[in-house]
């Protein structure tokens, strides 16, 4: 076997492994997004609050980016508003739409990546 064939086979195996890992990671984040955990915010002072619904297309559009940011920075609390016990936050934080990010006095509702970066950090 020539060197080119060996390298080609090795690269093919690596690409397949990366594709499988990417799919598994994507599937896991989708699973996390669908969780309806009851959130107590008193346990999370000074964190970014991310209010979303797991059936909201705009929320889904930004969820993965915020999730992976949080894997590194650990500064975001995910609050699925489809959990009925989280709904009291609507009045408490005067929520009018999702996705909404709140960090201290900063607040943003929408999917603009630059505005999201300003609130969650880089």
mmCIF file with all atom_site columns, C-alpha atoms in Angstrom, residues 1-109:
data_model
loop_
_atom_site.group_PDB
_atom_site.id
_atom_site.type_symbol
_atom_site.label_atom_id
_atom_site.label_alt_id
_atom_site.label_comp_id
_atom_site.label_asym_id
_atom_site.label_entity_id
_atom_site.label_seq_id
_atom_site.pdbx_PDB_ins_code
_atom_site.Cartn_x
_atom_site.Cartn_y
_atom_site.Cartn_z
_atom_site.occupancy
_atom_site.B_iso_or_equiv
_atom_site.pdbx_formal_charge
_atom_site.auth_seq_id
_atom_site.auth_comp_id
_atom_site.auth_asym_id
_atom_site.auth_atom_id
_atom_site.pdbx_PDB_model_num
ATOM 1   C CA . UNK A 1 1   ? 0.000   0.000  0.000  1.00 0.00 ? 1   UNK A CA 1
ATOM 2   C CA . UNK A 1 2   ? 1.311   3.391  -0.878 1.00 0.00 ? 2   UNK A CA 1
ATOM 3   C CA . UNK A 1 3   ? 1.721   6.147  1.650  1.00 0.00 ? 3   UNK A CA 1
ATOM 4   C CA . UNK A 1 4   ? -1.062  8.165  -0.002 1.00 0.00 ? 4   UNK A CA 1
ATOM 5   C CA . UNK A 1 5   ? -3.548  5.285  0.431  1.00 0.00 ? 5   UNK A CA 1
ATOM 6   C CA . UNK A 1 6   ? -2.549  4.837  4.092  1.00 0.00 ? 6   UNK A CA 1
ATOM 7   C CA . UNK A 1 7   ? -2.941  8.555  4.779  1.00 0.00 ? 7   UNK A CA 1
ATOM 8   C CA . UNK A 1 8   ? -6.270  8.613  2.924  1.00 0.00 ? 8   UNK A CA 1
ATOM 9   C CA . UNK A 1 9   ? -7.616  5.709  4.997  1.00 0.00 ? 9   UNK A CA 1
ATOM 10  C CA . UNK A 1 10  ? -6.410  7.311  8.234  1.00 0.00 ? 10  UNK A CA 1
ATOM 11  C CA . UNK A 1 11  ? -8.058  10.605 7.291  1.00 0.00 ? 11  UNK A CA 1
ATOM 12  C CA . UNK A 1 12  ? -11.295 8.828  6.379  1.00 0.00 ? 12  UNK A CA 1
ATOM 13  C CA . UNK A 1 13  ? -11.363 7.116  9.783  1.00 0.00 ? 13  UNK A CA 1
ATOM 14  C CA . UNK A 1 14  ? -10.685 10.426 11.552 1.00 0.00 ? 14  UNK A CA 1
ATOM 15  C CA . UNK A 1 15  ? -13.474 12.164 9.609  1.00 0.00 ? 15  UNK A CA 1
ATOM 16  C CA . UNK A 1 16  ? -15.945 9.406  10.513 1.00 0.00 ? 16  UNK A CA 1
ATOM 17  C CA . UNK A 1 17  ? -14.960 9.556  14.198 1.00 0.00 ? 17  UNK A CA 1
ATOM 18  C CA . UNK A 1 18  ? -15.323 13.366 14.252 1.00 0.00 ? 18  UNK A CA 1
ATOM 19  C CA . UNK A 1 19  ? -18.702 13.147 12.516 1.00 0.00 ? 19  UNK A CA 1
ATOM 20  C CA . UNK A 1 20  ? -19.963 10.610 15.076 1.00 0.00 ? 20  UNK A CA 1
ATOM 21  C CA . UNK A 1 21  ? -18.669 12.730 17.983 1.00 0.00 ? 21  UNK A CA 1
ATOM 22  C CA . UNK A 1 22  ? -20.220 15.874 16.490 1.00 0.00 ? 22  UNK A CA 1
ATOM 23  C CA . UNK A 1 23  ? -23.580 14.160 16.090 1.00 0.00 ? 23  UNK A CA 1
ATOM 24  C CA . UNK A 1 24  ? -23.420 12.787 19.638 1.00 0.00 ? 24  UNK A CA 1
ATOM 25  C CA . UNK A 1 25  ? -22.581 16.243 21.033 1.00 0.00 ? 25  UNK A CA 1
ATOM 26  C CA . UNK A 1 26  ? -25.387 17.854 19.022 1.00 0.00 ? 26  UNK A CA 1
ATOM 27  C CA . UNK A 1 27  ? -27.860 15.220 20.219 1.00 0.00 ? 27  UNK A CA 1
ATOM 28  C CA . UNK A 1 28  ? -26.801 15.692 23.837 1.00 0.00 ? 28  UNK A CA 1
ATOM 29  C CA . UNK A 1 29  ? -27.299 19.474 23.672 1.00 0.00 ? 29  UNK A CA 1
ATOM 30  C CA . UNK A 1 30  ? -30.736 18.920 22.100 1.00 0.00 ? 30  UNK A CA 1
ATOM 31  C CA . UNK A 1 31  ? -31.550 16.621 25.043 1.00 0.00 ? 31  UNK A CA 1
ATOM 32  C CA . UNK A 1 32  ? -30.429 19.284 27.551 1.00 0.00 ? 32  UNK A CA 1
ATOM 33  C CA . UNK A 1 33  ? -32.531 21.895 25.725 1.00 0.00 ? 33  UNK A CA 1
ATOM 34  C CA . UNK A 1 34  ? -35.683 19.780 26.184 1.00 0.00 ? 34  UNK A CA 1
ATOM 35  C CA . UNK A 1 35  ? -35.184 19.320 29.943 1.00 0.00 ? 35  UNK A CA 1
ATOM 36  C CA . UNK A 1 36  ? -37.782 21.071 32.049 1.00 0.00 ? 36  UNK A CA 1
ATOM 37  C CA . UNK A 1 37  ? -35.795 21.569 35.248 1.00 0.00 ? 37  UNK A CA 1
ATOM 38  C CA . UNK A 1 38  ? -37.334 23.680 37.988 1.00 0.00 ? 38  UNK A CA 1
ATOM 39  C CA . UNK A 1 39  ? -34.876 26.533 38.529 1.00 0.00 ? 39  UNK A CA 1
ATOM 40  C CA . UNK A 1 40  ? -34.252 28.388 41.795 1.00 0.00 ? 40  UNK A CA 1
ATOM 41  C CA . UNK A 1 41  ? -32.415 31.581 40.931 1.00 0.00 ? 41  UNK A CA 1
ATOM 42  C CA . UNK A 1 42  ? -31.384 32.390 44.501 1.00 0.00 ? 42  UNK A CA 1
ATOM 43  C CA . UNK A 1 43  ? -28.708 29.711 44.044 1.00 0.00 ? 43  UNK A CA 1
ATOM 44  C CA . UNK A 1 44  ? -27.222 31.554 41.053 1.00 0.00 ? 44  UNK A CA 1
ATOM 45  C CA . UNK A 1 45  ? -26.352 35.147 41.954 1.00 0.00 ? 45  UNK A CA 1
ATOM 46  C CA . UNK A 1 46  ? -24.544 37.219 39.306 1.00 0.00 ? 46  UNK A CA 1
ATOM 47  C CA . UNK A 1 47  ? -25.094 34.693 36.504 1.00 0.00 ? 47  UNK A CA 1
ATOM 48  C CA . UNK A 1 48  ? -26.625 35.343 33.087 1.00 0.00 ? 48  UNK A CA 1
ATOM 49  C CA . UNK A 1 49  ? -30.264 34.242 33.044 1.00 0.00 ? 49  UNK A CA 1
ATOM 50  C CA . UNK A 1 50  ? -31.321 32.641 29.757 1.00 0.00 ? 50  UNK A CA 1
ATOM 51  C CA . UNK A 1 51  ? -35.098 32.367 29.486 1.00 0.00 ? 51  UNK A CA 1
ATOM 52  C CA . UNK A 1 52  ? -36.196 30.163 26.603 1.00 0.00 ? 52  UNK A CA 1
ATOM 53  C CA . UNK A 1 53  ? -38.809 27.635 25.484 1.00 0.00 ? 53  UNK A CA 1
ATOM 54  C CA . UNK A 1 54  ? -37.735 24.316 24.009 1.00 0.00 ? 54  UNK A CA 1
ATOM 55  C CA . UNK A 1 55  ? -40.382 24.633 21.266 1.00 0.00 ? 55  UNK A CA 1
ATOM 56  C CA . UNK A 1 56  ? -39.321 28.158 20.215 1.00 0.00 ? 56  UNK A CA 1
ATOM 57  C CA . UNK A 1 57  ? -37.442 28.330 16.864 1.00 0.00 ? 57  UNK A CA 1
ATOM 58  C CA . UNK A 1 58  ? -35.564 31.534 17.824 1.00 0.00 ? 58  UNK A CA 1
ATOM 59  C CA . UNK A 1 59  ? -34.510 29.944 21.125 1.00 0.00 ? 59  UNK A CA 1
ATOM 60  C CA . UNK A 1 60  ? -33.334 26.820 19.307 1.00 0.00 ? 60  UNK A CA 1
ATOM 61  C CA . UNK A 1 61  ? -31.340 28.989 16.894 1.00 0.00 ? 61  UNK A CA 1
ATOM 62  C CA . UNK A 1 62  ? -29.134 30.341 19.704 1.00 0.00 ? 62  UNK A CA 1
ATOM 63  C CA . UNK A 1 63  ? -29.327 27.551 22.310 1.00 0.00 ? 63  UNK A CA 1
ATOM 64  C CA . UNK A 1 64  ? -26.286 25.563 21.113 1.00 0.00 ? 64  UNK A CA 1
ATOM 65  C CA . UNK A 1 65  ? -24.032 28.622 21.025 1.00 0.00 ? 65  UNK A CA 1
ATOM 66  C CA . UNK A 1 66  ? -25.022 29.664 24.557 1.00 0.00 ? 66  UNK A CA 1
ATOM 67  C CA . UNK A 1 67  ? -24.760 26.074 25.818 1.00 0.00 ? 67  UNK A CA 1
ATOM 68  C CA . UNK A 1 68  ? -21.190 25.622 24.527 1.00 0.00 ? 68  UNK A CA 1
ATOM 69  C CA . UNK A 1 69  ? -20.210 29.061 25.866 1.00 0.00 ? 69  UNK A CA 1
ATOM 70  C CA . UNK A 1 70  ? -21.483 27.930 29.261 1.00 0.00 ? 70  UNK A CA 1
ATOM 71  C CA . UNK A 1 71  ? -19.471 24.677 29.135 1.00 0.00 ? 71  UNK A CA 1
ATOM 72  C CA . UNK A 1 72  ? -16.362 26.860 29.295 1.00 0.00 ? 72  UNK A CA 1
ATOM 73  C CA . UNK A 1 73  ? -17.486 29.841 31.400 1.00 0.00 ? 73  UNK A CA 1
ATOM 74  C CA . UNK A 1 74  ? -20.150 28.343 33.707 1.00 0.00 ? 74  UNK A CA 1
ATOM 75  C CA . UNK A 1 75  ? -21.939 31.689 33.907 1.00 0.00 ? 75  UNK A CA 1
ATOM 76  C CA . UNK A 1 76  ? -25.380 30.952 32.401 1.00 0.00 ? 76  UNK A CA 1
ATOM 77  C CA . UNK A 1 77  ? -28.535 29.611 34.049 1.00 0.00 ? 77  UNK A CA 1
ATOM 78  C CA . UNK A 1 78  ? -30.926 27.975 31.572 1.00 0.00 ? 78  UNK A CA 1
ATOM 79  C CA . UNK A 1 79  ? -34.606 28.486 32.400 1.00 0.00 ? 79  UNK A CA 1
ATOM 80  C CA . UNK A 1 80  ? -37.071 26.586 30.221 1.00 0.00 ? 80  UNK A CA 1
ATOM 81  C CA . UNK A 1 81  ? -40.342 28.491 30.405 1.00 0.00 ? 81  UNK A CA 1
ATOM 82  C CA . UNK A 1 82  ? -42.247 25.375 29.306 1.00 0.00 ? 82  UNK A CA 1
ATOM 83  C CA . UNK A 1 83  ? -41.741 24.168 32.889 1.00 0.00 ? 83  UNK A CA 1
ATOM 84  C CA . UNK A 1 84  ? -44.869 25.471 34.626 1.00 0.00 ? 84  UNK A CA 1
ATOM 85  C CA . UNK A 1 85  ? -43.010 25.947 37.906 1.00 0.00 ? 85  UNK A CA 1
ATOM 86  C CA . UNK A 1 86  ? -40.634 28.414 36.196 1.00 0.00 ? 86  UNK A CA 1
ATOM 87  C CA . UNK A 1 87  ? -43.494 30.605 34.940 1.00 0.00 ? 87  UNK A CA 1
ATOM 88  C CA . UNK A 1 88  ? -43.476 32.867 38.007 1.00 0.00 ? 88  UNK A CA 1
ATOM 89  C CA . UNK A 1 89  ? -40.327 34.428 36.513 1.00 0.00 ? 89  UNK A CA 1
ATOM 90  C CA . UNK A 1 90  ? -42.495 35.985 33.772 1.00 0.00 ? 90  UNK A CA 1
ATOM 91  C CA . UNK A 1 91  ? -43.877 38.504 36.250 1.00 0.00 ? 91  UNK A CA 1
ATOM 92  C CA . UNK A 1 92  ? -40.746 38.740 38.393 1.00 0.00 ? 92  UNK A CA 1
ATOM 93  C CA . UNK A 1 93  ? -38.550 39.681 35.395 1.00 0.00 ? 93  UNK A CA 1
ATOM 94  C CA . UNK A 1 94  ? -41.332 41.257 33.308 1.00 0.00 ? 94  UNK A CA 1
ATOM 95  C CA . UNK A 1 95  ? -40.695 38.863 30.443 1.00 0.00 ? 95  UNK A CA 1
ATOM 96  C CA . UNK A 1 96  ? -42.575 39.592 27.239 1.00 0.00 ? 96  UNK A CA 1
ATOM 97  C CA . UNK A 1 97  ? -40.818 37.192 24.847 1.00 0.00 ? 97  UNK A CA 1
ATOM 98  C CA . UNK A 1 98  ? -38.229 34.457 24.566 1.00 0.00 ? 98  UNK A CA 1
ATOM 99  C CA . UNK A 1 99  ? -35.351 34.103 24.098 1.00 0.00 ? 99  UNK A CA 1
ATOM 100 C CA . UNK A 1 100 ? -34.426 36.668 26.734 1.00 0.00 ? 100 UNK A CA 1
ATOM 101 C CA . UNK A 1 101 ? -31.030 37.084 28.391 1.00 0.00 ? 101 UNK A CA 1
ATOM 102 C CA . UNK A 1 102 ? -30.637 39.084 31.593 1.00 0.00 ? 102 UNK A CA 1
ATOM 103 C CA . UNK A 1 103 ? -27.354 39.868 33.327 1.00 0.00 ? 103 UNK A CA 1
ATOM 104 C CA . UNK A 1 104 ? -27.568 42.467 36.079 1.00 0.00 ? 104 UNK A CA 1
ATOM 105 C CA . UNK A 1 105 ? -29.058 45.561 34.443 1.00 0.00 ? 105 UNK A CA 1
ATOM 106 C CA . UNK A 1 106 ? -28.363 44.284 30.916 1.00 0.00 ? 106 UNK A CA 1
ATOM 107 C CA . UNK A 1 107 ? -31.292 42.730 29.121 1.00 0.00 ? 107 UNK A CA 1
ATOM 108 C CA . UNK A 1 108 ? -31.760 41.478 25.558 1.00 0.00 ? 108 UNK A CA 1
ATOM 109 C CA . UNK A 1 109 ? -34.556 39.603 23.777 1.00 0.00 ? 109 UNK A CA 1
#
